[in-house]
Structure formats: structure tokens, C-alpha cells
PDB file of C-alpha atoms in Angstrom:
ATOM      1  CA  UNK A   1     101.527 -59.236 113.180  1.00 42.00           C
ATOM      2  CA  UNK A   2      97.873 -58.392 113.752  1.00 40.00           C
ATOM      3  CA  UNK A   3      95.594 -58.212 110.764  1.00 41.00           C
ATOM      4  CA  UNK A   4      92.422 -56.179 110.990  1.00 43.00           C
ATOM      5  CA  UNK A   5      89.182 -57.958 110.166  1.00 43.00           C
ATOM      6  CA  UNK A   6      86.051 -56.235 108.932  1.00 41.00           C
ATOM      7  CA  UNK A   7      82.523 -57.557 108.887  1.00 40.00           C
ATOM      8  CA  UNK A   8      78.900 -56.458 108.816  1.00 42.00           C
ATOM      9  CA  UNK A   9      76.809 -56.214 111.937  1.00 44.00           C
ATOM     10  CA  UNK A  10      73.033 -56.704 112.070  1.00 46.00           C
ATOM     11  CA  UNK A  11      72.420 -53.108 110.954  1.00 48.00           C
ATOM     12  CA  UNK A  12      74.698 -53.385 107.932  1.00 46.00           C
ATOM     13  CA  UNK A  13      77.462 -51.250 109.440  1.00 48.00           C
ATOM     14  CA  UNK A  14      81.015 -52.463 109.286  1.00 43.00           C
ATOM     15  CA  UNK A  15      83.058 -53.313 112.328  1.00 43.00           C
ATOM     16  CA  UNK A  16      86.645 -54.366 112.686  1.00 45.00           C
ATOM     17  CA  UNK A  17      88.726 -56.197 115.252  1.00 47.00           C
ATOM     18  CA  UNK A  18      92.191 -57.635 115.543  1.00 46.00           C
ATOM     19  CA  UNK A  19      92.814 -61.281 114.698  1.00 46.00           C
ATOM     20  CA  UNK A  20      94.574 -61.589 118.050  1.00 45.00           C
ATOM     21  CA  UNK A  21      91.256 -61.080 119.846  1.00 48.00           C
ATOM     22  CA  UNK A  22      89.516 -63.894 117.971  1.00 51.00           C
ATOM     23  CA  UNK A  23      89.729 -67.338 119.504  1.00 56.00           C
ATOM     24  CA  UNK A  24      87.472 -70.316 120.144  1.00 56.00           C
ATOM     25  CA  UNK A  25      86.268 -68.951 123.481  1.00 62.00           C
ATOM     26  CA  UNK A  26      85.270 -65.491 122.277  1.00 80.00           C
ATOM     27  CA  UNK A  27      81.562 -66.358 122.251  1.00 84.00           C
ATOM     28  CA  UNK A  28      79.940 -68.652 124.803  1.00 89.00           C
ATOM     29  CA  UNK A  29      78.580 -71.933 123.492  1.00 91.00           C
ATOM     30  CA  UNK A  30      77.228 -75.156 124.955  1.00 93.00           C
ATOM     31  CA  UNK A  31      79.902 -77.826 124.825  1.00 95.00           C
ATOM     32  CA  UNK A  32      77.957 -80.809 126.179  1.00 96.00           C
ATOM     33  CA  UNK A  33      74.856 -81.893 127.996  1.00 96.00           C
ATOM     34  CA  UNK A  34      74.601 -84.904 130.294  1.00 97.00           C
ATOM     35  CA  UNK A  35      71.270 -86.518 131.091  1.00 96.00           C
ATOM     36  CA  UNK A  36      70.604 -89.089 133.811  1.00 96.00           C
ATOM     37  CA  UNK A  37      67.074 -90.478 134.092  1.00 96.00           C
ATOM     38  CA  UNK A  38      65.681 -87.650 131.999  1.00 95.00           C
ATOM     39  CA  UNK A  39      62.542 -88.581 130.085  1.00 95.00           C
ATOM     40  CA  UNK A  40      63.446 -91.599 127.914  1.00 95.00           C
ATOM     41  CA  UNK A  41      67.231 -91.383 128.518  1.00 95.00           C
ATOM     42  CA  UNK A  42      68.794 -93.445 131.327  1.00 96.00           C
ATOM     43  CA  UNK A  43      72.276 -92.035 130.717  1.00 96.00           C
ATOM     44  CA  UNK A  44      73.241 -89.857 127.781  1.00 96.00           C
ATOM     45  CA  UNK A  45      76.016 -87.371 127.082  1.00 97.00           C
ATOM     46  CA  UNK A  46      75.914 -85.285 123.917  1.00 96.00           C
ATOM     47  CA  UNK A  47      79.035 -83.383 122.844  1.00 96.00           C
ATOM     48  CA  UNK A  48      78.269 -80.302 120.756  1.00 95.00           C
ATOM     49  CA  UNK A  49      80.418 -78.625 118.139  1.00 94.00           C
ATOM     50  CA  UNK A  50      80.793 -74.866 118.086  1.00 91.00           C
ATOM     51  CA  UNK A  51      79.025 -73.931 114.871  1.00 90.00           C
ATOM     52  CA  UNK A  52      76.307 -76.401 113.904  1.00 93.00           C
ATOM     53  CA  UNK A  53      74.808 -79.542 115.373  1.00 95.00           C
ATOM     54  CA  UNK A  54      72.293 -81.934 113.890  1.00 95.00           C
ATOM     55  CA  UNK A  55      70.329 -84.365 116.017  1.00 94.00           C
ATOM     56  CA  UNK A  56      68.782 -87.098 113.921  1.00 95.00           C
ATOM     57  CA  UNK A  57      67.269 -90.506 114.529  1.00 95.00           C
ATOM     58  CA  UNK A  58      64.132 -92.536 114.141  1.00 96.00           C
ATOM     59  CA  UNK A  59      60.838 -91.559 115.705  1.00 96.00           C
ATOM     60  CA  UNK A  60      60.720 -92.124 119.449  1.00 94.00           C
ATOM     61  CA  UNK A  61      64.490 -92.215 120.028  1.00 95.00           C
ATOM     62  CA  UNK A  62      64.661 -89.098 122.249  1.00 95.00           C
ATOM     63  CA  UNK A  63      65.700 -86.259 119.932  1.00 96.00           C
ATOM     64  CA  UNK A  64      63.089 -83.912 121.368  1.00 95.00           C
ATOM     65  CA  UNK A  65      64.061 -84.992 124.886  1.00 96.00           C
ATOM     66  CA  UNK A  66      67.582 -83.638 124.285  1.00 96.00           C
ATOM     67  CA  UNK A  67      66.139 -80.306 123.124  1.00 96.00           C
ATOM     68  CA  UNK A  68      63.790 -80.242 126.127  1.00 96.00           C
ATOM     69  CA  UNK A  69      66.760 -80.857 128.433  1.00 96.00           C
ATOM     70  CA  UNK A  70      68.624 -77.949 126.837  1.00 96.00           C
ATOM     71  CA  UNK A  71      65.611 -75.691 127.317  1.00 95.00           C
ATOM     72  CA  UNK A  72      65.243 -76.715 130.985  1.00 95.00           C
ATOM     73  CA  UNK A  73      68.984 -76.292 131.612  1.00 94.00           C
ATOM     74  CA  UNK A  74      68.787 -72.775 130.171  1.00 94.00           C
ATOM     75  CA  UNK A  75      65.927 -71.855 132.508  1.00 94.00           C
ATOM     76  CA  UNK A  76      62.785 -72.543 130.501  1.00 95.00           C
ATOM     77  CA  UNK A  77      59.720 -73.347 132.569  1.00 95.00           C
ATOM     78  CA  UNK A  78      58.518 -76.929 132.066  1.00 93.00           C
ATOM     79  CA  UNK A  79      55.076 -75.898 130.824  1.00 94.00           C
ATOM     80  CA  UNK A  80      56.626 -73.733 128.075  1.00 95.00           C
ATOM     81  CA  UNK A  81      58.412 -76.768 126.622  1.00 93.00           C
ATOM     82  CA  UNK A  82      55.048 -78.228 125.653  1.00 93.00           C
ATOM     83  CA  UNK A  83      56.126 -81.564 127.122  1.00 92.00           C
ATOM     84  CA  UNK A  84      54.856 -81.394 130.720  1.00 93.00           C
ATOM     85  CA  UNK A  85      53.399 -79.238 133.475  1.00 94.00           C
ATOM     86  CA  UNK A  86      56.079 -79.725 136.157  1.00 95.00           C
ATOM     87  CA  UNK A  87      59.715 -80.744 136.410  1.00 93.00           C
ATOM     88  CA  UNK A  88      58.762 -83.980 138.168  1.00 94.00           C
ATOM     89  CA  UNK A  89      57.050 -85.079 134.952  1.00 95.00           C
ATOM     90  CA  UNK A  90      60.428 -85.124 133.170  1.00 94.00           C
ATOM     91  CA  UNK A  91      61.957 -87.723 135.481  1.00 95.00           C
ATOM     92  CA  UNK A  92      62.448 -90.970 133.609  1.00 93.00           C
ATOM     93  CA  UNK A  93      60.474 -94.090 134.417  1.00 91.00           C
ATOM     94  CA  UNK A  94      61.703 -96.202 137.346  1.00 91.00           C
ATOM     95  CA  UNK A  95      63.641 -93.261 138.836  1.00 94.00           C
ATOM     96  CA  UNK A  96      62.995 -90.847 141.674  1.00 94.00           C
ATOM     97  CA  UNK A  97      65.319 -88.086 140.437  1.00 94.00           C
ATOM     98  CA  UNK A  98      66.864 -86.787 137.237  1.00 94.00           C
ATOM     99  CA  UNK A  99      70.057 -84.886 136.433  1.00 93.00           C
ATOM    100  CA  UNK A 100      70.630 -82.456 133.571  1.00 94.00           C
ATOM    101  CA  UNK A 101      74.030 -80.791 133.455  1.00 93.00           C
TER     102      UNK A 101
END
């Protein structure tokens, strides 16, 4: 049995849809990011949850590096991240290449 669902959109109008059409893959979301030799991270994989994610830690532990990696992976130009002028500047120390996937 399908139940109709109603909700408000950004303009305040109501919309409805069947429960059958709602599932975990209805809206795209980032499930994980893997960093190799990216900024201060030698190897790091972060698994994200669908609704909310909190990245916390002490100063200098690489929280902003994870956000920079997300921005780069989504197509942001390096200079717009405010962290560097070119992609080569994001390669970690002692490495000649970096992977963000």
C-alpha cells in the first residue's frame, strides 16, 4: 500500500510523492573520500553519513585538508580553496603525486 507524502518546497508550495519512490538513493550524496599523499594526510579514508557529518579534532590535524579535498574532487580550482595556487601545491611532503577519490 502506497501512502502519499506531502511537504513544502522552497517556495512554500506543497508537493506530494509516493512512499514507494523514496529510498536511500533518491538524492545523490558523497559516501566516502580517500586521500593518498594529500596535504598532511599520507593515507586517509573518511566514510560519510547521508544527513549530517561533523569533522572535529585539534588544531593542525587536517580537518581543513579533508574539506579542501572535497572541494577539489568536486571541481573547485585550487586557488579558490584559499590553500594554494596550483594542484601540485596540495601534494603531501615526500611524495611526487597525490590521489583524491
